[in-house]
Tab-separated table of C-alpha atoms in Angstrom:
chain	number	residue	atom	x	y	z
A	8	MET	CA	46.055	127.623	106.625
A	9	ALA	CA	45.312	128.097	102.929
A	10	ASN	CA	48.814	129.411	102.397
A	11	ASN	CA	50.339	126.321	104.018
A	12	LEU	CA	48.200	123.914	101.994
A	13	TYR	CA	48.482	125.384	98.534
A	14	ASN	CA	51.920	126.966	98.481
A	15	THR	CA	53.909	124.216	100.187
A	16	MET	CA	55.136	121.153	98.270
A	17	TYR	CA	54.538	117.850	100.004
A	18	ASN	CA	56.740	114.851	99.346
A	19	PRO	CA	55.112	112.487	98.866
A	20	ASP	CA	51.807	114.084	97.927
A	21	VAL	CA	49.078	112.283	99.859
A	22	LEU	CA	46.923	112.068	96.715
A	23	SER	CA	49.693	110.080	95.022
A	24	CYS	CA	49.548	107.463	97.775
A	25	ILE	CA	45.829	106.670	97.925
A	26	ALA	CA	44.799	103.240	96.677
A	27	ASN	CA	42.409	103.248	93.739
A	28	LEU	CA	38.750	102.424	94.276
A	29	SER	CA	38.889	99.880	91.456
A	30	ASN	CA	40.174	99.503	87.906
A	31	ASP	CA	37.045	101.368	86.803
A	32	GLU	CA	37.287	104.325	89.179
A	33	VAL	CA	40.913	105.387	89.189
A	34	PHE	CA	42.407	108.253	91.183
A	35	THR	CA	44.344	110.756	89.088
A	36	PRO	CA	47.959	111.417	90.153
A	37	PRO	CA	48.689	115.134	90.741
A	38	GLU	CA	51.338	115.086	87.986
A	39	VAL	CA	48.751	113.948	85.448
A	40	ALA	CA	46.209	116.503	86.636
A	41	ASN	CA	48.784	119.248	86.144
A	42	ALA	CA	49.757	117.980	82.695
A	43	MET	CA	46.096	118.273	81.710
A	44	LEU	CA	45.856	121.762	83.195
A	45	ASP	CA	48.937	122.741	81.194
A	46	LEU	CA	46.898	122.188	78.005
A	47	LEU	CA	44.626	125.099	78.933
A	48	PRO	CA	45.386	128.768	78.209
A	49	GLN	CA	47.178	129.803	81.389
A	50	GLU	CA	45.526	133.229	81.478
A	51	LEU	CA	42.412	131.406	82.712
A	52	PHE	CA	44.099	131.173	86.112
A	53	SER	CA	44.475	134.947	86.339
A	54	ASP	CA	40.820	135.653	85.581
A	55	PRO	CA	38.523	135.989	88.639
A	56	ASN	CA	35.506	135.129	86.499
A	57	THR	CA	36.725	131.759	85.160
A	58	THR	CA	34.627	128.862	86.458
A	59	PHE	CA	35.746	125.231	86.673
A	60	LEU	CA	33.756	121.993	87.073
A	61	ASP	CA	34.877	118.444	87.801
A	62	PRO	CA	31.734	116.339	87.166
A	63	ALA	CA	33.265	113.122	88.557
A	64	CYS	CA	35.242	114.021	91.692
A	65	LYS	CA	37.122	111.227	93.412
A	66	SER	CA	40.144	112.622	95.257
A	67	GLY	CA	39.517	116.281	94.459
A	68	VAL	CA	42.937	116.565	92.830
A	69	PHE	CA	41.780	118.593	89.815
A	70	LEU	CA	40.060	121.221	91.958
A	71	ARG	CA	42.972	121.332	94.368
A	72	GLU	CA	45.550	121.879	91.619
A	73	ILE	CA	43.348	124.515	89.979
A	74	ALA	CA	43.078	126.254	93.352
A	75	LYS	CA	46.869	126.387	93.601
A	76	ARG	CA	47.112	128.105	90.230
A	77	LEU	CA	44.299	130.537	90.980
A	78	LEU	CA	45.781	131.460	94.335
A	79	LYS	CA	48.943	132.521	92.539
A	80	GLY	CA	47.294	134.048	89.464
A	81	LEU	CA	44.782	136.171	91.363
A	82	GLU	CA	47.191	137.538	93.946
A	83	PRO	CA	47.537	140.940	92.177
A	84	LEU	CA	43.734	141.362	92.231
A	85	TYR	CA	43.207	140.015	95.751
A	86	PRO	CA	46.343	140.687	97.825
A	87	ASP	CA	44.619	139.473	100.998
A	88	LEU	CA	44.965	135.678	101.132
A	89	GLN	CA	41.656	134.996	102.888
A	90	GLU	CA	39.713	137.243	100.517
A	91	ARG	CA	41.381	135.506	97.582
A	92	THR	CA	40.662	132.067	99.016
A	93	ASP	CA	37.014	132.909	99.688
A	94	HIS	CA	36.494	134.206	96.151
A	95	ILE	CA	38.130	131.190	94.481
A	96	PHE	CA	36.370	128.510	96.508
A	97	LYS	CA	32.949	130.121	96.544
A	98	HIS	CA	32.747	131.469	92.994
A	99	GLN	CA	35.161	129.537	90.748
A	100	LEU	CA	35.523	125.870	91.786
A	101	TYR	CA	32.709	123.290	91.597
A	102	GLY	CA	32.577	119.516	91.764
A	103	ILE	CA	30.147	116.597	91.596
A	104	ALA	CA	31.415	113.592	93.552
A	105	ILE	CA	30.770	110.058	92.313
A	106	THR	CA	30.108	108.632	95.804
A	107	GLU	CA	29.501	109.946	99.298
A	108	LEU	CA	32.987	108.738	100.301
A	109	THR	CA	34.688	110.628	97.483
A	110	SER	CA	32.687	113.752	98.303
A	111	HIS	CA	34.296	113.759	101.767
A	112	LEU	CA	37.713	113.044	100.283
A	113	SER	CA	37.364	115.793	97.668
A	114	ARG	CA	36.277	118.373	100.261
A	115	ARG	CA	39.154	117.339	102.486
A	116	SER	CA	41.581	117.879	99.602
A	117	LEU	CA	40.050	121.214	98.629
A	118	TYR	CA	38.797	122.801	101.849
A	119	CYS	CA	41.023	120.965	104.374
A	120	SER	CA	37.806	119.656	105.903
A	121	LYS	CA	35.244	117.092	104.794
A	122	PHE	CA	32.625	119.585	106.000
A	123	ALA	CA	32.699	122.855	104.076
A	124	ASN	CA	31.135	124.659	107.036
A	125	GLY	CA	33.432	123.042	109.607
A	126	ARG	CA	35.819	124.918	111.856
A	127	TYR	CA	38.870	123.668	109.928
A	128	SER	CA	37.605	124.615	106.462
A	129	VAL	CA	39.845	127.191	104.783
A	130	THR	CA	36.726	129.098	103.771
A	131	GLN	CA	33.340	129.091	105.444
A	132	PHE	CA	30.225	127.925	103.571
A	133	ASP	CA	26.677	127.849	104.850
A	134	SER	CA	26.330	124.168	103.978
A	135	ILE	CA	28.270	120.973	104.606
A	136	ASP	CA	28.785	120.432	100.873
A	137	GLY	CA	30.157	123.787	99.820
A	138	ASN	CA	30.559	123.611	96.062
A	139	VAL	CA	31.377	119.868	96.045
A	140	ARG	CA	28.081	118.060	96.051
A	141	PHE	CA	26.941	114.471	96.168
A	142	LYS	CA	23.371	113.387	95.695
A	143	THR	CA	22.153	109.799	95.690
A	144	ILE	CA	20.562	109.242	92.292
A	145	GLN	CA	18.465	106.274	91.211
A	146	HIS	CA	18.653	104.696	87.792
A	147	ARG	CA	15.610	105.093	85.578
A	148	TRP	CA	14.722	101.579	84.435
A	149	ARG	CA	13.082	100.689	81.156
A	150	ASP	CA	12.985	97.094	79.904
A	151	GLY	CA	15.619	96.108	82.455
A	152	LYS	CA	18.157	98.818	81.601
A	153	CYS	CA	18.809	102.382	82.720
A	154	VAL	CA	17.726	104.851	80.026
A	155	PHE	CA	20.652	107.149	80.878
A	156	CYS	CA	23.696	104.893	81.307
A	157	GLY	CA	22.543	101.442	80.164
A	158	ALA	CA	23.171	99.821	83.566
A	159	VAL	CA	21.445	96.451	83.931
A	160	GLU	CA	18.669	96.346	86.530
A	161	SER	CA	19.592	92.829	87.609
A	162	GLU	CA	23.064	94.128	88.605
A	163	TYR	CA	22.316	97.643	89.892
A	164	GLY	CA	18.648	97.553	90.886
A	165	LYS	CA	17.407	97.609	94.476
A	166	ALA	CA	16.702	93.890	94.428
A	167	LYS	CA	20.446	93.236	94.008
A	168	ARG	CA	22.016	96.195	95.858
A	169	GLY	CA	19.447	97.175	98.498
A	170	ASP	CA	19.729	100.578	100.167
A	171	ASP	CA	23.260	100.187	101.540
A	172	LEU	CA	25.383	99.866	98.394
A	173	GLU	CA	26.240	102.630	95.931
A	174	THR	CA	23.876	102.830	92.964
A	175	HIS	CA	26.617	104.029	90.557
A	176	ALA	CA	23.968	106.261	89.009
A	177	TYR	CA	26.282	109.234	88.513
A	178	GLU	CA	24.402	112.521	88.727
A	179	PHE	CA	26.130	114.234	85.794
A	180	ILE	CA	25.001	111.624	83.264
A	181	HIS	CA	21.588	110.880	84.785
A	182	THR	CA	19.869	114.042	83.677
A	183	THR	CA	18.827	115.697	80.445
A	184	ARG	CA	19.776	119.155	81.741
A	185	PRO	CA	23.189	119.048	83.436
A	186	GLU	CA	23.352	122.855	83.522
A	187	GLU	CA	20.577	122.761	86.137
A	188	ILE	CA	22.762	120.922	88.672
A	189	PHE	CA	24.531	124.141	89.678
A	190	LYS	CA	22.270	126.392	87.574
A	191	MET	CA	25.229	127.964	85.803
A	192	LYS	CA	27.562	127.618	82.833
A	193	PHE	CA	31.229	126.711	83.140
A	194	ASP	CA	34.300	127.886	81.313
A	195	VAL	CA	36.288	124.689	81.924
A	196	ILE	CA	35.135	121.098	82.522
A	197	ILE	CA	37.932	118.767	83.583
A	198	SER	CA	37.690	115.202	84.846
A	199	ASN	CA	38.760	111.569	85.008
A	200	PRO	CA	35.315	109.917	84.756
A	201	PRO	CA	34.369	106.353	85.760
A	202	TYR	CA	35.237	103.980	82.920
A	203	GLN	CA	32.689	101.154	82.834
A	204	LEU	CA	29.829	99.267	84.446
A	205	ASN	CA	29.175	95.547	84.690
A	206	ASP	CA	26.622	94.766	81.982
A	207	GLY	CA	25.499	91.376	83.276
A	208	GLY	CA	27.214	89.383	80.525
A	209	ASN	CA	29.280	86.240	80.866
A	210	GLY	CA	32.374	86.475	83.056
A	211	LYS	CA	33.553	90.023	83.713
A	212	SER	CA	31.666	91.606	80.848
A	213	ALA	CA	31.356	95.387	81.120
A	214	LYS	CA	30.180	98.319	79.033
A	215	PRO	CA	32.018	101.647	78.799
A	216	ILE	CA	30.422	104.760	80.299
A	217	TYR	CA	33.263	107.305	80.108
A	218	HIS	CA	31.998	108.500	76.729
A	219	LEU	CA	28.725	109.537	78.366
A	220	PHE	CA	30.635	112.042	80.509
A	221	VAL	CA	32.430	113.419	77.444
A	222	ASN	CA	29.168	113.765	75.526
A	223	MET	CA	27.388	115.428	78.448
A	224	ALA	CA	30.268	117.871	78.948
A	225	LYS	CA	30.054	118.853	75.274
A	226	LYS	CA	26.334	119.393	75.716
A	227	MET	CA	27.097	122.021	78.364
A	228	LYS	CA	29.264	123.921	75.834
A	229	PRO	CA	32.104	125.031	78.105
A	230	ARG	CA	34.875	127.114	76.585
A	231	PHE	CA	37.308	124.253	77.208
A	232	MET	CA	37.098	120.600	78.185
A	233	THR	CA	39.852	118.168	79.065
A	234	MET	CA	39.267	114.585	80.214
A	235	ILE	CA	41.462	111.549	80.659
A	236	ILE	CA	39.898	108.290	79.442
A	237	PRO	CA	40.945	104.833	78.201
A	238	SER	CA	42.299	104.823	74.632
A	239	ARG	CA	40.195	101.843	73.551
A	240	TRP	CA	37.775	104.163	71.800
A	241	PHE	CA	40.421	104.686	69.076
A	242	THR	CA	39.463	101.426	67.372
A	243	GLY	CA	37.015	99.378	69.475
A	244	GLY	CA	34.936	99.283	72.614
A	245	LYS	CA	31.428	97.981	73.203
A	246	GLY	CA	28.886	100.528	71.993
A	247	LEU	CA	31.528	103.127	71.093
A	248	ASP	CA	31.155	103.245	67.290
A	249	GLU	CA	29.115	106.455	67.262
A	250	PHE	CA	31.320	108.041	69.931
A	251	ARG	CA	34.431	107.205	67.879
A	252	ARG	CA	32.944	108.725	64.722
A	253	ASN	CA	31.986	111.874	66.580
A	254	MET	CA	35.342	112.252	68.292
A	255	LEU	CA	37.388	111.634	65.148
A	256	GLY	CA	35.278	114.136	63.240
A	257	ASP	CA	35.316	116.786	65.984
A	258	LYS	CA	37.631	119.595	64.831
A	259	HIS	CA	37.311	121.215	68.260
A	260	ILE	CA	39.709	118.575	69.664
A	261	ARG	CA	42.952	120.509	69.292
A	262	LYS	CA	45.312	118.370	71.378
A	263	LEU	CA	45.460	114.647	72.106
A	264	VAL	CA	48.061	113.034	74.381
A	265	ASP	CA	48.213	109.229	74.215
A	266	TYR	CA	50.022	106.693	76.432
A	267	GLU	CA	50.269	103.113	75.183
A	268	ASN	CA	50.884	101.748	78.683
A	269	PHE	CA	48.105	102.581	81.147
A	270	ARG	CA	50.534	102.195	84.042
A	271	ASP	CA	52.668	105.061	82.738
A	272	VAL	CA	49.781	107.338	83.697
A	273	PHE	CA	48.204	105.402	86.562
A	274	PRO	CA	50.889	103.381	88.395
A	275	GLY	CA	49.582	100.077	89.677
A	276	VAL	CA	46.517	100.004	87.428
A	277	ASP	CA	46.486	97.516	84.564
A	278	LEU	CA	44.018	98.237	81.732
A	279	ALA	CA	44.631	97.134	78.162
A	280	GLY	CA	44.982	99.749	75.472
A	281	GLY	CA	46.511	102.645	77.399
A	282	ALA	CA	45.064	106.037	78.275
A	283	CYS	CA	44.697	109.422	76.639
A	284	TYR	CA	43.670	112.941	77.510
A	285	PHE	CA	42.590	115.701	75.175
A	286	LEU	CA	41.781	119.400	74.928
A	287	TRP	CA	38.439	120.403	73.416
A	288	ASP	CA	38.206	124.076	72.443
A	289	ARG	CA	34.674	125.346	71.791
A	290	ASP	CA	35.668	128.506	69.911
A	291	ASN	CA	38.497	127.151	67.759
A	292	GLU	CA	38.460	124.422	65.136
A	293	GLY	CA	41.425	122.991	63.281
A	294	ILE	CA	44.000	120.251	63.018
A	295	CYS	CA	44.830	118.206	66.124
A	296	GLU	CA	48.259	118.104	67.766
A	297	VAL	CA	48.832	114.421	68.623
A	298	THR	CA	51.512	113.452	71.154
A	299	ASN	CA	52.584	109.796	71.473
A	300	TYR	CA	54.196	108.493	74.662
A	301	SER	CA	55.805	105.074	74.461
A	302	LYS	CA	59.228	103.888	75.616
A	303	ASP	CA	60.975	106.655	73.716
A	304	GLU	CA	60.725	110.434	73.914
A	305	PRO	CA	57.304	111.882	73.095
A	306	LEU	CA	56.604	112.274	69.388
A	307	VAL	CA	54.386	115.132	68.251
A	308	ALA	CA	52.598	115.563	64.915
A	309	GLU	CA	49.691	117.593	63.606
A	310	ARG	CA	47.022	115.320	62.167
A	311	TYR	CA	43.429	115.188	61.016
A	312	MET	CA	41.879	112.550	63.229
A	313	ASP	CA	39.159	111.408	60.815
A	314	GLU	CA	41.420	110.171	58.023
A	315	PHE	CA	40.309	106.578	58.717
A	316	ASP	CA	37.350	104.960	60.487
A	317	VAL	CA	39.724	104.087	63.336
A	318	PHE	CA	42.452	106.214	64.876
A	319	ILE	CA	46.042	105.145	64.224
A	320	ARG	CA	47.663	106.146	67.469
A	321	GLN	CA	51.351	106.181	66.492
A	322	ASN	CA	52.480	109.017	64.235
A	323	LEU	CA	55.294	106.880	62.777
A	324	ALA	CA	52.884	104.052	62.005
A	325	LEU	CA	50.607	106.399	60.089
A	326	GLU	CA	53.315	107.047	57.505
A	327	ILE	CA	53.724	103.313	56.881
A	328	VAL	CA	49.963	102.781	56.601
A	329	HIS	CA	49.835	105.581	54.022
A	330	LYS	CA	52.410	103.785	51.874
A	331	VAL	CA	50.535	100.483	51.995
A	332	GLN	CA	47.169	102.142	51.371
A	333	ASN	CA	48.469	103.963	48.314
A	334	SER	CA	49.688	100.674	46.801
A	335	ASN	CA	46.485	98.660	47.262
A	336	LYS	CA	42.741	98.859	46.775
A	337	LYS	CA	41.416	95.699	48.487
A	338	PHE	CA	42.056	94.604	52.074
A	339	LEU	CA	41.604	91.534	54.232
A	340	ASP	CA	38.581	92.836	56.125
A	341	GLU	CA	36.707	91.479	53.075
A	342	ARG	CA	38.190	87.983	53.553
A	343	VAL	CA	38.459	87.357	57.305
A	344	SER	CA	35.283	85.967	58.855
A	345	SER	CA	33.100	87.662	61.408
A	346	ARG	CA	32.695	86.166	64.893
A	347	LYS	CA	30.989	82.750	65.079
A	348	PRO	CA	32.051	81.761	61.555
A	349	PHE	CA	29.925	78.594	61.808
A	350	GLY	CA	27.349	79.906	64.289
A	351	ILE	CA	28.796	77.835	67.135
A	352	PRO	CA	29.363	79.689	70.455
A	353	SER	CA	32.503	79.242	72.516
A	354	ASN	CA	30.569	77.480	75.313
A	355	TYR	CA	29.120	74.854	72.940
A	356	MET	CA	29.175	71.356	74.459
A	357	PRO	CA	31.392	68.971	72.449
A	358	GLN	CA	29.576	66.009	70.923
A	359	ASP	CA	30.774	62.429	70.511
A	360	TYR	CA	30.015	62.353	66.785
A	361	GLY	CA	28.987	64.704	63.991
A	362	VAL	CA	30.970	67.403	62.158
A	363	PRO	CA	34.629	67.641	63.290
A	364	CYS	CA	34.968	70.925	65.150
A	365	GLN	CA	37.951	72.902	66.430
A	366	PHE	CA	37.308	73.947	70.029
A	367	ILE	CA	39.647	76.002	72.201
A	368	GLN	CA	43.227	74.783	72.176
A	369	ARG	CA	43.078	72.673	75.339
A	370	ILE	CA	40.087	70.710	73.946
A	371	GLY	CA	41.197	70.448	70.318
A	372	VAL	CA	39.078	68.675	67.702
A	373	ARG	CA	35.768	67.222	68.897
A	374	TYR	CA	32.379	67.207	67.163
A	375	ALA	CA	29.333	69.399	66.607
A	376	LYS	CA	25.854	68.371	65.576
A	377	LYS	CA	25.385	68.826	61.846
A	378	ALA	CA	22.165	70.761	62.451
A	379	ASP	CA	24.095	73.300	64.583
A	380	VAL	CA	26.680	74.088	61.900
A	381	ASP	CA	25.958	77.167	59.778
A	382	ASP	CA	27.829	76.974	56.469
A	383	SER	CA	26.192	79.979	54.829
A	384	LYS	CA	29.648	81.448	54.136
A	385	GLY	CA	30.827	78.324	52.319
A	386	TYR	CA	33.819	77.687	54.591
A	387	LEU	CA	33.122	74.087	55.594
A	388	ASN	CA	34.532	72.240	52.577
A	389	LYS	CA	37.561	74.515	52.181
A	390	TRP	CA	41.064	74.479	53.592
A	391	LYS	CA	40.987	77.109	56.330
A	392	LEU	CA	43.498	79.122	58.309
A	393	LEU	CA	42.043	79.498	61.808
A	394	ILE	CA	43.325	82.257	64.081
A	395	PRO	CA	42.311	82.937	67.709
A	396	ALA	CA	39.693	85.620	68.290
A	397	ALA	CA	41.732	86.746	71.327
A	398	PRO	CA	45.351	86.279	70.194
A	399	ILE	CA	46.981	88.545	72.785
A	400	ALA	CA	45.061	87.583	75.918
A	401	GLY	CA	46.895	88.849	78.984
A	402	GLN	CA	48.923	91.577	77.269
A	403	THR	CA	47.870	95.057	78.344
A	404	ASP	CA	51.073	97.011	77.686
A	405	PHE	CA	51.095	97.840	73.982
A	406	SER	CA	54.438	99.602	74.220
A	407	LYS	CA	55.952	96.098	74.361
A	408	PRO	CA	56.282	94.003	71.188
A	409	VAL	CA	53.086	92.166	70.247
A	410	ARG	CA	53.072	88.671	68.803
A	411	PHE	CA	49.500	87.895	67.730
A	412	PHE	CA	50.069	84.602	65.846
A	413	TYR	CA	52.435	81.652	66.004
A	414	ASP	CA	52.283	77.958	65.118
A	415	GLY	CA	50.886	76.974	68.510
A	416	ASN	CA	47.817	79.241	68.421
A	417	THR	CA	46.786	78.873	64.764
A	418	ARG	CA	45.371	75.924	62.816
A	419	ILE	CA	45.233	74.765	59.225
A	420	SER	CA	41.758	73.223	59.265
A	421	LYS	CA	40.852	70.524	56.745
A	422	PRO	CA	37.787	70.454	54.491
A	423	GLY	CA	34.809	69.168	56.444
A	424	GLU	CA	35.909	70.759	59.729
A	425	CYS	CA	34.213	73.687	61.490
A	426	CYS	CA	35.143	75.708	64.578
A	427	THR	CA	33.620	77.554	67.531
A	428	GLU	CA	33.656	81.325	67.947
A	429	SER	CA	36.981	81.003	69.791
A	430	TRP	CA	38.404	81.114	66.268
A	431	LEU	CA	38.122	83.330	63.222
A	432	VAL	CA	38.471	81.951	59.719
A	433	ALA	CA	41.311	84.141	58.475
A	434	GLY	CA	40.989	82.671	54.982
A	435	ALA	CA	39.371	79.747	53.164
A	436	PHE	CA	40.963	78.117	50.078
A	437	ASP	CA	40.572	75.273	47.607
A	438	THR	CA	44.016	73.804	48.292
A	439	GLU	CA	46.185	73.183	51.317
A	440	GLU	CA	49.128	74.806	49.531
A	441	GLU	CA	47.320	78.141	49.219
A	442	ALA	CA	46.253	78.038	52.881
A	443	VAL	CA	49.856	77.430	53.937
A	444	SER	CA	51.068	80.234	51.663
A	445	TYR	CA	48.464	82.585	53.107
A	446	LYS	CA	49.605	81.642	56.602
A	447	SER	CA	53.160	82.717	55.751
A	448	TYR	CA	51.742	86.065	54.632
A	449	ILE	CA	49.767	86.513	57.871
A	450	PHE	CA	52.854	85.609	59.901
A	451	THR	CA	55.068	88.347	58.397
A	452	LYS	CA	55.901	91.151	60.792
A	453	ILE	CA	54.653	93.787	58.386
A	454	VAL	CA	51.190	92.217	58.184
A	455	ARG	CA	51.001	91.811	61.948
A	456	PHE	CA	52.177	95.413	62.362
A	457	LEU	CA	49.312	96.593	60.140
A	458	LEU	CA	46.952	94.548	62.313
A	459	LEU	CA	48.378	96.182	65.430
A	460	GLN	CA	47.219	99.603	64.240
A	461	THR	CA	43.594	98.629	64.847
A	462	VAL	CA	44.018	96.731	68.121
A	463	VAL	CA	43.827	98.106	71.674
A	464	SER	CA	42.560	95.002	73.514
A	465	GLN	CA	43.002	91.229	73.465
A	466	HIS	CA	40.263	90.707	70.849
A	467	ILE	CA	40.371	91.085	67.085
A	468	SER	CA	37.594	91.073	64.497
A	469	THR	CA	37.205	91.257	60.737
A	470	LYS	CA	37.440	95.070	61.032
A	471	SER	CA	40.903	94.694	62.530
A	472	PHE	CA	42.258	93.645	59.117
A	473	CYS	CA	41.228	96.818	57.278
A	474	PHE	CA	44.833	97.952	56.638
A	475	ILE	CA	46.201	94.578	55.420
A	476	PRO	CA	46.197	94.250	51.614
A	477	GLU	CA	44.367	91.398	49.887
A	478	LEU	CA	46.785	89.801	47.416
A	479	GLY	CA	44.217	87.622	45.615
A	480	LYS	CA	46.114	84.404	44.911
A	481	TYR	CA	48.658	83.139	47.412
A	482	ASN	CA	51.667	81.166	46.173
A	483	GLY	CA	54.897	80.162	47.870
A	484	THR	CA	56.304	81.615	51.062
A	485	TYR	CA	55.951	85.308	51.858
A	486	THR	CA	58.699	87.196	53.683
A	487	ASP	CA	59.086	90.683	55.093
A	488	GLU	CA	61.815	91.366	52.549
A	489	MET	CA	59.356	90.698	49.732
A	490	LEU	CA	56.737	92.992	51.242
A	491	CYS	CA	59.238	95.788	51.924
A	492	GLU	CA	60.140	95.780	48.263
A	493	LYS	CA	56.529	95.464	47.136
A	494	TRP	CA	55.261	98.395	49.222
A	495	GLY	CA	58.364	100.595	49.315
A	496	ILE	CA	59.027	100.246	53.034
A	497	THR	CA	62.455	101.643	53.936
A	498	ASN	CA	65.042	100.038	56.212
A	499	GLU	CA	64.346	102.644	58.898
A	500	GLU	CA	60.617	101.980	58.695
A	501	TYR	CA	61.149	98.237	58.934
A	502	GLU	CA	63.361	98.706	61.996
A	503	TYR	CA	60.419	100.438	63.633
A	504	ILE	CA	58.073	97.610	62.567
A	505	ASP	CA	60.529	95.033	63.906
A	506	SER	CA	60.620	96.817	67.283
A	507	ARG	CA	56.833	96.566	67.616
A	508	ILE	CA	56.258	92.915	66.640
A	509	SER	CA	57.629	89.749	68.281
A	510	ASP	CA	58.868	86.760	66.342
A	511	ALA	CA	56.125	84.349	65.271
A	512	GLY	CA	58.055	81.113	65.731
A	513	GLY	CA	57.485	78.509	68.414
A	514	ASP	CA	54.628	76.275	69.529
A	515	GLU	CA	53.840	77.574	73.024
């Protein structure tokens, strides 16, 4: 039975056809699992002592594909198929399922039976679980939040979920001693962890949790780790600043493979910012091999990841950023406002009189109470260029050209006007002429391309402008031709810029 399962190619593979649990808990296609396994030294699959752990099993695909490789690699040492199968499944492959359902699915993929001690299991265990376990874990609440994962008690506590629904308290990240789960160390940790949890905010607000799995895996100090996670951590993500700093500064990350379009990795799943997987090597430090996948062939370059506070994903873009950086010392992150430039939230109720206020586009100019307007930044009596805080809402595929700004979604705001947090003040000036000139600068493709290097979601912030030079005084109309000459951007480089940024015209 083992021979039929692991040495016969199925078309289609059943694990390629299973619907995802949700956008947060995504099944890994077998092709992706194998691409991640290809990052590892292949001699691991010929070593009978190598141990593997998937701490977030869903379909069991990682363990199944590892089993295929071990069954081939260990054949010289264990010519008898059943002896080889027993050794691999009992002593080398381990998993922690994220739900009871996925524990059954993972065992079915690995053992050919959802019960590891069942009559159809390819190897006989003494327990139902075998080496793929699931244990219902409760969150540990303190001040309304879980101390391990930050889940909100009002969303995931017993009062809301009762005893019937999943707690989403994943065992691997709800402990201080993960090595005690199986009471052993592992050579390889490989996984596609859950991505986020609802954090109880307005709308569909959620907080990432995938970084907790990465951090916990590092704590276990395996020889190798490879995980596939959203790429948003490159530049943003709620609560990911420390994780980003640690990842960019971690010289043990020797390979990083990045896809701009999430659907290129997970067909049918639409998450902004793309996905990436990486190889972490405990015993070897050095430069990282970065592979970009977009519409074209993969591009590979060796890079130090911590050159900037954010990670510039495209190797070609990095060369252009270097040119601009070398020509300038000040950048627009010192000029563009932070969120809530006047202290007015996006859900503020318009007033019938008071300070003229720019609300979202469909409302336009209404009024805010004078007492509610915070002018501590001195913007109110200036000419202002207002830009949307979420200029690319709805676009998740960053391999397609990005627009950001156009006449219809920006405003030249007069002195005396304020705005809600739906807008950022991109710049404030004494004259209308300078505001209009500055707008022409912001609208150039080169400037918007520099902005793109820090953006992996629909939102932007003052930090997003860290690569765009501050020119000081703004006069006349700025063009891409002027900036190419100013910063030494070649025709070939501008062709690449042009392919990444849409035209800014139109009123949409």
